[in-house]
PDB file of C-alpha atoms in Angstrom:
ATOM      1  CA  MET A  21    -203.106 -88.081 -24.826  1.00  0.00           C
ATOM      2  CA  ILE A  22    -205.044 -87.477 -21.663  1.00  0.00           C
ATOM      3  CA  THR A  23    -203.145 -90.213 -19.778  1.00  0.00           C
ATOM      4  CA  SER A  24    -199.840 -88.824 -20.923  1.00  0.00           C
ATOM      5  CA  SER A  25    -200.843 -85.318 -19.929  1.00  0.00           C
ATOM      6  CA  ARG A  26    -201.946 -86.461 -16.441  1.00  0.00           C
ATOM      7  CA  ARG A  27    -198.631 -88.509 -16.042  1.00  0.00           C
ATOM      8  CA  THR A  28    -196.567 -85.449 -16.947  1.00  0.00           C
ATOM      9  CA  ARG A  29    -198.537 -83.289 -14.506  1.00  0.00           C
ATOM     10  CA  GLY A  30    -197.977 -85.882 -11.832  1.00  0.00           C
ATOM     11  CA  GLU A  31    -194.297 -85.954 -12.440  1.00  0.00           C
ATOM     12  CA  VAL A  32    -194.161 -82.146 -12.209  1.00  0.00           C
ATOM     13  CA  ILE A  33    -196.043 -82.271  -8.908  1.00  0.00           C
ATOM     14  CA  PHE A  34    -193.717 -84.960  -7.573  1.00  0.00           C
ATOM     15  CA  ASP A  35    -190.580 -82.905  -8.570  1.00  0.00           C
ATOM     16  CA  VAL A  36    -192.034 -79.813  -6.821  1.00  0.00           C
ATOM     17  CA  CYS A  37    -192.883 -81.713  -3.685  1.00  0.00           C
ATOM     18  CA  ASN A  38    -189.492 -83.443  -3.710  1.00  0.00           C
ATOM     19  CA  THR A  39    -187.755 -80.062  -4.111  1.00  0.00           C
ATOM     20  CA  ILE A  40    -189.712 -78.559  -1.227  1.00  0.00           C
ATOM     21  CA  PHE A  41    -189.053 -81.528   0.919  1.00  0.00           C
ATOM     22  CA  MET A  42    -185.229 -81.402   0.277  1.00  0.00           C
ATOM     23  CA  LEU A  43    -185.207 -77.698   0.931  1.00  0.00           C
ATOM     24  CA  LEU A  44    -187.063 -78.258   4.191  1.00  0.00           C
ATOM     25  CA  ILE A  45    -184.427 -80.902   5.191  1.00  0.00           C
ATOM     26  CA  CYS A  46    -181.585 -78.514   4.343  1.00  0.00           C
ATOM     27  CA  PHE A  47    -183.184 -75.761   6.358  1.00  0.00           C
ATOM     28  CA  VAL A  48    -183.743 -78.055   9.396  1.00  0.00           C
ATOM     29  CA  THR A  49    -180.186 -79.293   9.012  1.00  0.00           C
ATOM     30  CA  LEU A  50    -178.439 -75.968   8.560  1.00  0.00           C
ATOM     31  CA  TYR A  51    -180.422 -73.503  10.495  1.00  0.00           C
ATOM     32  CA  PRO A  52    -179.178 -74.574  13.986  1.00  0.00           C
ATOM     33  CA  ILE A  53    -175.612 -74.050  12.728  1.00  0.00           C
ATOM     34  CA  TRP A  54    -176.538 -70.650  11.362  1.00  0.00           C
ATOM     35  CA  TYR A  55    -178.255 -69.736  14.666  1.00  0.00           C
ATOM     36  CA  VAL A  56    -175.098 -70.593  16.626  1.00  0.00           C
ATOM     37  CA  LEU A  57    -172.946 -68.456  14.199  1.00  0.00           C
ATOM     38  CA  VAL A  58    -175.331 -65.504  14.447  1.00  0.00           C
ATOM     39  CA  ASN A  59    -175.495 -65.487  18.211  1.00  0.00           C
ATOM     40  CA  ALA A  60    -171.725 -66.121  18.545  1.00  0.00           C
ATOM     41  CA  PHE A  61    -170.983 -62.988  16.525  1.00  0.00           C
ATOM     42  CA  ASN A  62    -173.573 -60.870  18.457  1.00  0.00           C
ATOM     43  CA  GLU A  63    -172.672 -59.036  21.639  1.00  0.00           C
ATOM     44  CA  GLY A  64    -173.226 -61.305  24.525  1.00  0.00           C
ATOM     45  CA  THR A  65    -175.331 -59.149  26.799  1.00  0.00           C
ATOM     46  CA  ASP A  66    -177.580 -58.169  23.818  1.00  0.00           C
ATOM     47  CA  ALA A  67    -177.990 -61.803  22.796  1.00  0.00           C
ATOM     48  CA  MET A  68    -179.359 -62.597  26.187  1.00  0.00           C
ATOM     49  CA  ARG A  69    -182.443 -60.528  25.289  1.00  0.00           C
ATOM     50  CA  GLY A  70    -183.268 -63.016  22.594  1.00  0.00           C
ATOM     51  CA  GLY A  71    -185.036 -62.295  19.278  1.00  0.00           C
ATOM     52  CA  ILE A  72    -181.881 -62.985  17.111  1.00  0.00           C
ATOM     53  CA  TYR A  73    -182.640 -65.455  14.407  1.00  0.00           C
ATOM     54  CA  TRP A  74    -181.238 -64.449  11.054  1.00  0.00           C
ATOM     55  CA  TRP A  75    -178.485 -61.811  11.520  1.00  0.00           C
ATOM     56  CA  PRO A  76    -176.493 -60.322  14.440  1.00  0.00           C
ATOM     57  CA  ARG A  77    -178.278 -57.383  16.003  1.00  0.00           C
ATOM     58  CA  MET A  78    -175.108 -55.941  17.507  1.00  0.00           C
ATOM     59  CA  PHE A  79    -172.100 -57.393  15.747  1.00  0.00           C
ATOM     60  CA  SER A  80    -169.186 -58.107  18.075  1.00  0.00           C
ATOM     61  CA  LEU A  81    -166.004 -60.110  18.142  1.00  0.00           C
ATOM     62  CA  GLU A  82    -165.414 -59.813  21.855  1.00  0.00           C
ATOM     63  CA  SER A  83    -166.550 -63.330  22.681  1.00  0.00           C
ATOM     64  CA  PHE A  84    -164.069 -64.722  20.233  1.00  0.00           C
ATOM     65  CA  GLY A  85    -161.407 -62.465  21.733  1.00  0.00           C
ATOM     66  CA  ALA A  86    -162.166 -63.873  25.142  1.00  0.00           C
ATOM     67  CA  VAL A  87    -161.906 -67.408  23.798  1.00  0.00           C
ATOM     68  CA  PHE A  88    -158.491 -66.928  22.079  1.00  0.00           C
ATOM     69  CA  GLN A  89    -157.104 -64.932  25.038  1.00  0.00           C
ATOM     70  CA  SER A  90    -157.771 -67.839  27.318  1.00  0.00           C
ATOM     71  CA  GLU A  91    -154.687 -69.898  27.773  1.00  0.00           C
ATOM     72  CA  GLY A  92    -156.535 -73.078  28.536  1.00  0.00           C
ATOM     73  CA  ILE A  93    -158.461 -73.160  25.309  1.00  0.00           C
ATOM     74  CA  MET A  94    -155.362 -72.502  23.132  1.00  0.00           C
ATOM     75  CA  GLN A  95    -153.582 -75.369  24.941  1.00  0.00           C
ATOM     76  CA  ALA A  96    -156.499 -77.569  24.276  1.00  0.00           C
ATOM     77  CA  MET A  97    -156.624 -76.559  20.662  1.00  0.00           C
ATOM     78  CA  TRP A  98    -152.974 -77.555  20.142  1.00  0.00           C
ATOM     79  CA  ILE A  99    -153.589 -80.917  21.835  1.00  0.00           C
ATOM     80  CA  THR A 100    -156.507 -81.559  19.545  1.00  0.00           C
ATOM     81  CA  VAL A 101    -154.587 -80.555  16.374  1.00  0.00           C
ATOM     82  CA  ALA A 102    -151.619 -82.796  17.434  1.00  0.00           C
ATOM     83  CA  LYS A 103    -153.737 -85.811  18.249  1.00  0.00           C
ATOM     84  CA  THR A 104    -155.846 -85.401  15.088  1.00  0.00           C
ATOM     85  CA  VAL A 105    -152.779 -85.170  12.754  1.00  0.00           C
ATOM     86  CA  ILE A 106    -150.642 -87.795  14.472  1.00  0.00           C
ATOM     87  CA  GLY A 107    -153.537 -90.118  15.274  1.00  0.00           C
ATOM     88  CA  THR A 108    -155.004 -89.983  11.758  1.00  0.00           C
ATOM     89  CA  PHE A 109    -151.575 -90.620  10.064  1.00  0.00           C
ATOM     90  CA  ILE A 110    -150.743 -93.574  12.325  1.00  0.00           C
ATOM     91  CA  HIS A 111    -154.294 -95.002  12.080  1.00  0.00           C
ATOM     92  CA  VAL A 112    -154.381 -94.903   8.204  1.00  0.00           C
ATOM     93  CA  LEU A 113    -150.886 -96.266   7.897  1.00  0.00           C
ATOM     94  CA  PHE A 114    -151.320 -99.167  10.376  1.00  0.00           C
ATOM     95  CA  THR A 115    -154.767-100.159   9.271  1.00  0.00           C
ATOM     96  CA  ALA A 116    -153.686-100.101   5.654  1.00  0.00           C
ATOM     97  CA  MET A 117    -150.719-102.278   6.324  1.00  0.00           C
ATOM     98  CA  VAL A 118    -152.867-104.916   8.073  1.00  0.00           C
ATOM     99  CA  ALA A 119    -155.516-104.674   5.391  1.00  0.00           C
ATOM    100  CA  TYR A 120    -152.975-105.211   2.662  1.00  0.00           C
ATOM    101  CA  ALA A 121    -151.716-108.412   4.317  1.00  0.00           C
ATOM    102  CA  LEU A 122    -155.292-109.767   4.814  1.00  0.00           C
ATOM    103  CA  SER A 123    -156.207-108.847   1.248  1.00  0.00           C
ATOM    104  CA  ARG A 124    -153.722-111.481  -0.005  1.00  0.00           C
ATOM    105  CA  ARG A 125    -155.781-114.548  -0.818  1.00  0.00           C
ATOM    106  CA  ASP A 126    -152.737-116.793  -0.285  1.00  0.00           C
ATOM    107  CA  LEU A 127    -152.289-115.612   3.334  1.00  0.00           C
ATOM    108  CA  ILE A 128    -152.306-118.632   5.680  1.00  0.00           C
ATOM    109  CA  GLY A 129    -155.117-118.296   8.184  1.00  0.00           C
ATOM    110  CA  GLY A 130    -156.470-115.176   6.500  1.00  0.00           C
ATOM    111  CA  LYS A 131    -160.147-116.291   6.911  1.00  0.00           C
ATOM    112  CA  LEU A 132    -159.562-117.070  10.587  1.00  0.00           C
ATOM    113  CA  TYR A 133    -158.134-113.516  11.308  1.00  0.00           C
ATOM    114  CA  ILE A 134    -161.121-112.022   9.485  1.00  0.00           C
ATOM    115  CA  TRP A 135    -163.592-114.053  11.514  1.00  0.00           C
ATOM    116  CA  ILE A 136    -161.770-112.989  14.770  1.00  0.00           C
ATOM    117  CA  GLY A 137    -161.775-109.366  13.730  1.00  0.00           C
ATOM    118  CA  THR A 138    -165.477-109.580  12.850  1.00  0.00           C
ATOM    119  CA  ILE A 139    -166.295-110.538  16.406  1.00  0.00           C
ATOM    120  CA  THR A 140    -164.704-107.319  17.643  1.00  0.00           C
ATOM    121  CA  LEU A 141    -167.313-105.378  15.677  1.00  0.00           C
ATOM    122  CA  PHE A 142    -170.144-106.731  17.889  1.00  0.00           C
ATOM    123  CA  PHE A 143    -168.444-107.178  21.300  1.00  0.00           C
ATOM    124  CA  SER A 144    -166.162-105.139  23.349  1.00  0.00           C
ATOM    125  CA  GLY A 145    -164.553-105.364  26.790  1.00  0.00           C
ATOM    126  CA  GLY A 146    -166.632-102.473  28.236  1.00  0.00           C
ATOM    127  CA  LEU A 147    -165.621 -99.234  29.841  1.00  0.00           C
ATOM    128  CA  ILE A 148    -164.338-100.461  33.179  1.00  0.00           C
ATOM    129  CA  PRO A 149    -162.073-103.265  31.835  1.00  0.00           C
ATOM    130  CA  THR A 150    -160.802-100.785  29.172  1.00  0.00           C
ATOM    131  CA  PHE A 151    -160.032 -98.236  31.888  1.00  0.00           C
ATOM    132  CA  LEU A 152    -158.052-100.847  33.928  1.00  0.00           C
ATOM    133  CA  LEU A 153    -156.216-101.820  30.755  1.00  0.00           C
ATOM    134  CA  MET A 154    -155.213 -98.281  30.051  1.00  0.00           C
ATOM    135  CA  LYS A 155    -154.104 -97.905  33.708  1.00  0.00           C
ATOM    136  CA  ASP A 156    -151.957-101.076  33.444  1.00  0.00           C
ATOM    137  CA  LEU A 157    -150.417 -99.840  30.216  1.00  0.00           C
ATOM    138  CA  GLN A 158    -149.589 -96.507  31.995  1.00  0.00           C
ATOM    139  CA  LEU A 159    -151.633 -94.485  29.523  1.00  0.00           C
ATOM    140  CA  LEU A 160    -153.540 -92.484  32.052  1.00  0.00           C
ATOM    141  CA  ASP A 161    -152.508 -88.730  31.759  1.00  0.00           C
ATOM    142  CA  ASN A 162    -150.451 -89.776  28.782  1.00  0.00           C
ATOM    143  CA  PHE A 163    -150.814 -88.229  25.381  1.00  0.00           C
ATOM    144  CA  MET A 164    -150.376 -91.617  23.702  1.00  0.00           C
ATOM    145  CA  VAL A 165    -153.856 -92.660  24.993  1.00  0.00           C
ATOM    146  CA  TYR A 166    -155.221 -90.722  22.101  1.00  0.00           C
ATOM    147  CA  ILE A 167    -153.079 -92.567  19.658  1.00  0.00           C
ATOM    148  CA  ILE A 168    -152.452 -96.254  20.619  1.00  0.00           C
ATOM    149  CA  PRO A 169    -155.989 -97.404  21.237  1.00  0.00           C
ATOM    150  CA  ALA A 170    -157.174 -95.781  18.028  1.00  0.00           C
ATOM    151  CA  MET A 171    -154.338 -97.144  15.859  1.00  0.00           C
ATOM    152  CA  PHE A 172    -156.537 -99.867  14.318  1.00  0.00           C
ATOM    153  CA  SER A 173    -160.208-100.285  13.366  1.00  0.00           C
ATOM    154  CA  PHE A 174    -161.462-103.460  11.842  1.00  0.00           C
ATOM    155  CA  PHE A 175    -164.364-101.706  10.178  1.00  0.00           C
ATOM    156  CA  ASP A 176    -161.795 -99.417   8.277  1.00  0.00           C
ATOM    157  CA  LEU A 177    -159.765-102.531   7.552  1.00  0.00           C
ATOM    158  CA  ILE A 178    -162.741-104.021   5.658  1.00  0.00           C
ATOM    159  CA  ILE A 179    -162.955-100.864   3.498  1.00  0.00           C
ATOM    160  CA  PHE A 180    -159.215-100.975   2.829  1.00  0.00           C
ATOM    161  CA  MET A 181    -159.259-104.630   2.030  1.00  0.00           C
ATOM    162  CA  THR A 182    -162.130-104.329  -0.404  1.00  0.00           C
ATOM    163  CA  PHE A 183    -160.283-101.684  -2.258  1.00  0.00           C
ATOM    164  CA  PHE A 184    -156.918-103.478  -2.304  1.00  0.00           C
ATOM    165  CA  ARG A 185    -158.541-106.560  -3.763  1.00  0.00           C
ATOM    166  CA  GLU A 186    -159.805-104.473  -6.786  1.00  0.00           C
ATOM    167  CA  ILE A 187    -156.287-103.442  -7.698  1.00  0.00           C
ATOM    168  CA  PRO A 188    -155.112-105.380 -10.735  1.00  0.00           C
ATOM    169  CA  ASP A 189    -152.633-108.086  -9.927  1.00  0.00           C
ATOM    170  CA  GLY A 190    -150.534-107.086 -12.951  1.00  0.00           C
ATOM    171  CA  LEU A 191    -149.306-103.977 -11.070  1.00  0.00           C
ATOM    172  CA  GLU A 192    -147.829-106.138  -8.302  1.00  0.00           C
ATOM    173  CA  GLU A 193    -146.488-108.702 -10.739  1.00  0.00           C
ATOM    174  CA  ALA A 194    -144.706-105.956 -12.752  1.00  0.00           C
ATOM    175  CA  ALA A 195    -143.211-104.514  -9.571  1.00  0.00           C
ATOM    176  CA  ARG A 196    -141.887-107.933  -8.418  1.00  0.00           C
ATOM    177  CA  ILE A 197    -140.407-108.513 -11.908  1.00  0.00           C
ATOM    178  CA  ASP A 198    -138.413-105.187 -11.382  1.00  0.00           C
ATOM    179  CA  GLY A 199    -137.111-106.577  -8.017  1.00  0.00           C
ATOM    180  CA  ALA A 200    -139.574-104.907  -5.576  1.00  0.00           C
ATOM    181  CA  ASN A 201    -140.296-106.600  -2.288  1.00  0.00           C
ATOM    182  CA  ASP A 202    -143.539-106.476  -0.307  1.00  0.00           C
ATOM    183  CA  TRP A 203    -142.620-103.257   1.496  1.00  0.00           C
ATOM    184  CA  SER A 204    -141.749-101.441  -1.803  1.00  0.00           C
ATOM    185  CA  ILE A 205    -144.985-102.690  -3.440  1.00  0.00           C
ATOM    186  CA  PHE A 206    -147.094-101.479  -0.550  1.00  0.00           C
ATOM    187  CA  PHE A 207    -145.511 -97.957  -0.329  1.00  0.00           C
ATOM    188  CA  ARG A 208    -144.660 -97.314  -3.957  1.00  0.00           C
ATOM    189  CA  VAL A 209    -147.457 -99.182  -5.834  1.00  0.00           C
ATOM    190  CA  VAL A 210    -150.463 -99.873  -3.615  1.00  0.00           C
ATOM    191  CA  LEU A 211    -150.737 -96.643  -1.528  1.00  0.00           C
ATOM    192  CA  PRO A 212    -150.276 -94.230  -4.445  1.00  0.00           C
ATOM    193  CA  VAL A 213    -153.233 -95.783  -6.372  1.00  0.00           C
ATOM    194  CA  SER A 214    -155.275 -96.037  -3.174  1.00  0.00           C
ATOM    195  CA  MET A 215    -155.712 -92.306  -2.494  1.00  0.00           C
ATOM    196  CA  PRO A 216    -159.533 -92.388  -2.666  1.00  0.00           C
ATOM    197  CA  VAL A 217    -159.813 -94.897   0.207  1.00  0.00           C
ATOM    198  CA  VAL A 218    -156.855 -93.308   2.121  1.00  0.00           C
ATOM    199  CA  ALA A 219    -158.568 -89.887   1.928  1.00  0.00           C
ATOM    200  CA  THR A 220    -161.923 -91.442   2.945  1.00  0.00           C
ATOM    201  CA  ILE A 221    -160.543 -93.299   5.936  1.00  0.00           C
ATOM    202  CA  GLY A 222    -158.427 -90.356   6.895  1.00  0.00           C
ATOM    203  CA  LEU A 223    -161.450 -88.053   6.837  1.00  0.00           C
ATOM    204  CA  PHE A 224    -163.502 -90.495   8.929  1.00  0.00           C
ATOM    205  CA  HIS A 225    -160.849 -90.936  11.594  1.00  0.00           C
ATOM    206  CA  GLY A 226    -159.794 -87.302  11.462  1.00  0.00           C
ATOM    207  CA  VAL A 227    -163.323 -86.166  12.328  1.00  0.00           C
ATOM    208  CA  TYR A 228    -163.462 -88.785  15.049  1.00  0.00           C
ATOM    209  CA  GLN A 229    -160.199 -87.569  16.558  1.00  0.00           C
ATOM    210  CA  TRP A 230    -161.263 -83.927  16.375  1.00  0.00           C
ATOM    211  CA  ASN A 231    -164.708 -84.537  17.925  1.00  0.00           C
ATOM    212  CA  ASP A 232    -163.682 -87.015  20.591  1.00  0.00           C
ATOM    213  CA  TYR A 233    -164.245 -85.605  24.013  1.00  0.00           C
ATOM    214  CA  PHE A 234    -164.860 -88.859  25.922  1.00  0.00           C
ATOM    215  CA  THR A 235    -161.212 -90.148  25.878  1.00  0.00           C
ATOM    216  CA  GLY A 236    -159.977 -86.874  27.471  1.00  0.00           C
ATOM    217  CA  MET A 237    -162.836 -86.877  30.020  1.00  0.00           C
ATOM    218  CA  ILE A 238    -162.196 -90.508  31.160  1.00  0.00           C
ATOM    219  CA  TYR A 239    -158.438 -90.950  30.934  1.00  0.00           C
ATOM    220  CA  MET A 240    -157.126 -87.396  31.514  1.00  0.00           C
ATOM    221  CA  ASN A 241    -156.947 -85.677  34.898  1.00  0.00           C
ATOM    222  CA  ASP A 242    -154.258 -83.357  33.661  1.00  0.00           C
ATOM    223  CA  THR A 243    -156.154 -80.436  32.143  1.00  0.00           C
ATOM    224  CA  SER A 244    -153.131 -79.391  30.055  1.00  0.00           C
ATOM    225  CA  LEU A 245    -153.548 -82.660  28.060  1.00  0.00           C
ATOM    226  CA  GLN A 246    -157.265 -82.448  27.463  1.00  0.00           C
ATOM    227  CA  PRO A 247    -158.442 -81.700  23.907  1.00  0.00           C
ATOM    228  CA  ILE A 248    -160.721 -78.813  22.854  1.00  0.00           C
ATOM    229  CA  GLN A 249    -163.841 -80.952  22.759  1.00  0.00           C
ATOM    230  CA  THR A 250    -163.384 -82.015  26.440  1.00  0.00           C
ATOM    231  CA  TYR A 251    -162.726 -78.337  27.222  1.00  0.00           C
ATOM    232  CA  LEU A 252    -165.949 -77.354  25.460  1.00  0.00           C
ATOM    233  CA  TYR A 253    -167.761 -80.154  27.275  1.00  0.00           C
ATOM    234  CA  ARG A 254    -166.667 -78.653  30.571  1.00  0.00           C
ATOM    235  CA  VAL A 255    -167.679 -75.194  29.494  1.00  0.00           C
ATOM    236  CA  VAL A 256    -171.153 -76.322  28.407  1.00  0.00           C
ATOM    237  CA  ALA A 257    -171.618 -78.587  31.443  1.00  0.00           C
ATOM    238  CA  GLU A 258    -170.797 -75.804  33.887  1.00  0.00           C
ATOM    239  CA  SER A 259    -173.608 -73.499  34.845  1.00  0.00           C
ATOM    240  CA  SER A 260    -171.280 -70.492  34.482  1.00  0.00           C
ATOM    241  CA  SER A 261    -167.861 -69.770  32.896  1.00  0.00           C
ATOM    242  CA  ASN A 262    -166.510 -67.468  35.607  1.00  0.00           C
ATOM    243  CA  GLN A 263    -163.056 -69.150  35.534  1.00  0.00           C
ATOM    244  CA  MET A 264    -162.883 -68.668  31.760  1.00  0.00           C
ATOM    245  CA  LEU A 265    -164.049 -65.095  31.959  1.00  0.00           C
ATOM    246  CA  ALA A 266    -161.538 -64.349  34.699  1.00  0.00           C
ATOM    247  CA  ALA A 267    -158.689 -65.632  32.445  1.00  0.00           C
ATOM    248  CA  VAL A 268    -159.268 -62.757  30.055  1.00  0.00           C
ATOM    249  CA  PRO A 269    -156.672 -59.990  30.576  1.00  0.00           C
ATOM    250  CA  GLY A 270    -158.112 -56.904  32.032  1.00  0.00           C
ATOM    251  CA  GLY A 271    -160.843 -58.577  33.950  1.00  0.00           C
ATOM    252  CA  ILE A 272    -164.375 -59.561  33.074  1.00  0.00           C
ATOM    253  CA  ASN A 273    -165.820 -57.814  30.104  1.00  0.00           C
ATOM    254  CA  ARG A 274    -169.467 -57.000  30.715  1.00  0.00           C
ATOM    255  CA  SER A 275    -170.398 -57.523  27.077  1.00  0.00           C
ATOM    256  CA  VAL A 276    -169.149 -61.173  27.236  1.00  0.00           C
ATOM    257  CA  THR A 277    -171.426 -63.756  28.931  1.00  0.00           C
ATOM    258  CA  SER A 278    -171.085 -67.415  29.619  1.00  0.00           C
ATOM    259  CA  GLN A 279    -173.555 -68.177  26.881  1.00  0.00           C
ATOM    260  CA  SER A 280    -171.614 -66.225  24.299  1.00  0.00           C
ATOM    261  CA  ILE A 281    -168.422 -68.017  25.349  1.00  0.00           C
ATOM    262  CA  LYS A 282    -170.053 -71.304  24.821  1.00  0.00           C
ATOM    263  CA  LEU A 283    -171.317 -70.326  21.315  1.00  0.00           C
ATOM    264  CA  ALA A 284    -167.940 -68.810  20.349  1.00  0.00           C
ATOM    265  CA  THR A 285    -166.136 -71.871  21.550  1.00  0.00           C
ATOM    266  CA  MET A 286    -168.461 -74.165  19.469  1.00  0.00           C
ATOM    267  CA  VAL A 287    -167.722 -72.085  16.413  1.00  0.00           C
ATOM    268  CA  VAL A 288    -163.964 -72.224  16.976  1.00  0.00           C
ATOM    269  CA  THR A 289    -163.941 -76.003  17.485  1.00  0.00           C
ATOM    270  CA  THR A 290    -166.157 -76.718  14.505  1.00  0.00           C
ATOM    271  CA  ILE A 291    -164.849 -74.420  11.628  1.00  0.00           C
ATOM    272  CA  PRO A 292    -161.375 -76.025  11.143  1.00  0.00           C
ATOM    273  CA  ILE A 293    -162.722 -79.612  10.507  1.00  0.00           C
ATOM    274  CA  VAL A 294    -165.470 -78.226   8.226  1.00  0.00           C
ATOM    275  CA  PHE A 295    -162.809 -76.409   6.089  1.00  0.00           C
ATOM    276  CA  VAL A 296    -160.870 -79.674   5.582  1.00  0.00           C
ATOM    277  CA  TYR A 297    -163.822 -81.509   3.810  1.00  0.00           C
ATOM    278  CA  PRO A 298    -163.830 -79.573   0.453  1.00  0.00           C
ATOM    279  CA  PHE A 299    -160.189 -80.532  -0.109  1.00  0.00           C
ATOM    280  CA  LEU A 300    -160.964 -84.173   0.291  1.00  0.00           C
ATOM    281  CA  GLN A 301    -164.411 -84.216  -1.293  1.00  0.00           C
ATOM    282  CA  LYS A 302    -163.333 -85.669  -4.644  1.00  0.00           C
ATOM    283  CA  TYR A 303    -161.529 -88.528  -2.958  1.00  0.00           C
ATOM    284  CA  PHE A 304    -164.297 -88.991  -0.398  1.00  0.00           C
ATOM    285  CA  VAL A 305    -166.931 -89.535  -3.107  1.00  0.00           C
ATOM    286  CA  LYS A 306    -164.743 -92.085  -4.879  1.00  0.00           C
ATOM    287  CA  GLY A 307    -163.999 -93.874  -1.595  1.00  0.00           C
ATOM    288  CA  MET A 308    -167.729 -94.106  -0.738  1.00  0.00           C
ATOM    289  CA  MET A 309    -168.342 -95.946  -4.049  1.00  0.00           C
ATOM    290  CA  ILE A 310    -165.934 -98.776  -3.093  1.00  0.00           C
ATOM    291  CA  GLY A 311    -167.581-102.145  -3.537  1.00  0.00           C
ATOM    292  CA  SER A 312    -170.805-100.624  -4.887  1.00  0.00           C
ATOM    293  CA  ILE A 313    -170.274-101.951  -8.478  1.00  0.00           C
ATOM    294  CA  LYS A 314    -169.231-105.470  -9.305  1.00  0.00           C
ATOM    295  CA  GLY A 315    -168.181-106.962 -12.627  1.00  0.00           C
TER     296      GLY A 315
END
């Protein structure tokens, strides 16, 4: 009885410690986001005094007004939305098509293609050769530089291929008996039953497209084609945001500072992609379980 009592007490202590540890991890993870939100919604000049940790001391939306009244940031936002939507759609479709072909065990040379693709996971051409390639393809200062190089990912192909191989062969056989060809089977049978993996890859690539600042920084000299993350990078990298503040109609607002502009821009660029996740969560959880259970 004593041993059982001690074991139970030890389990309780372990559960309490585990709960405290998880709460600490959540706090460390979420508080920086909360800190940015609090200071973004506080008046800029007042925020410079410091001491704002849990709630805005002087609530103000003027920094967000300055952000949305800036023509440059709205243009960058539209570029980001366009490249995220178009790039994600094309990436998922193209990668799924290649994965479906490689998932067929009767494909001639299928193993060779997989070995060749696996090599690309460990080796790349490097930045300078890639830049020269984009230049030769006339993709510099071209919107398609966001789309074409990101059309295919072999890592995502492996996830697609693993899921496709778990689809019962009877579905395809029944479709072929009804007279369906490979294209009809792919679009009418395979893709509809593959929504978990489609949503998972779509979320992965959508977040990548939304957060990608490097492509716009390297391949875009035309500021009108740079995405919001590259715009944010320029704002954060600069020591001051005088050009941005000057773009606000009516002149520079004394309650808006360069720091408040940076924080407000961070919030504006982060919130949209965060709101997408709850709608895809049920598919995302299923997609993450692909290949975890055999038999």
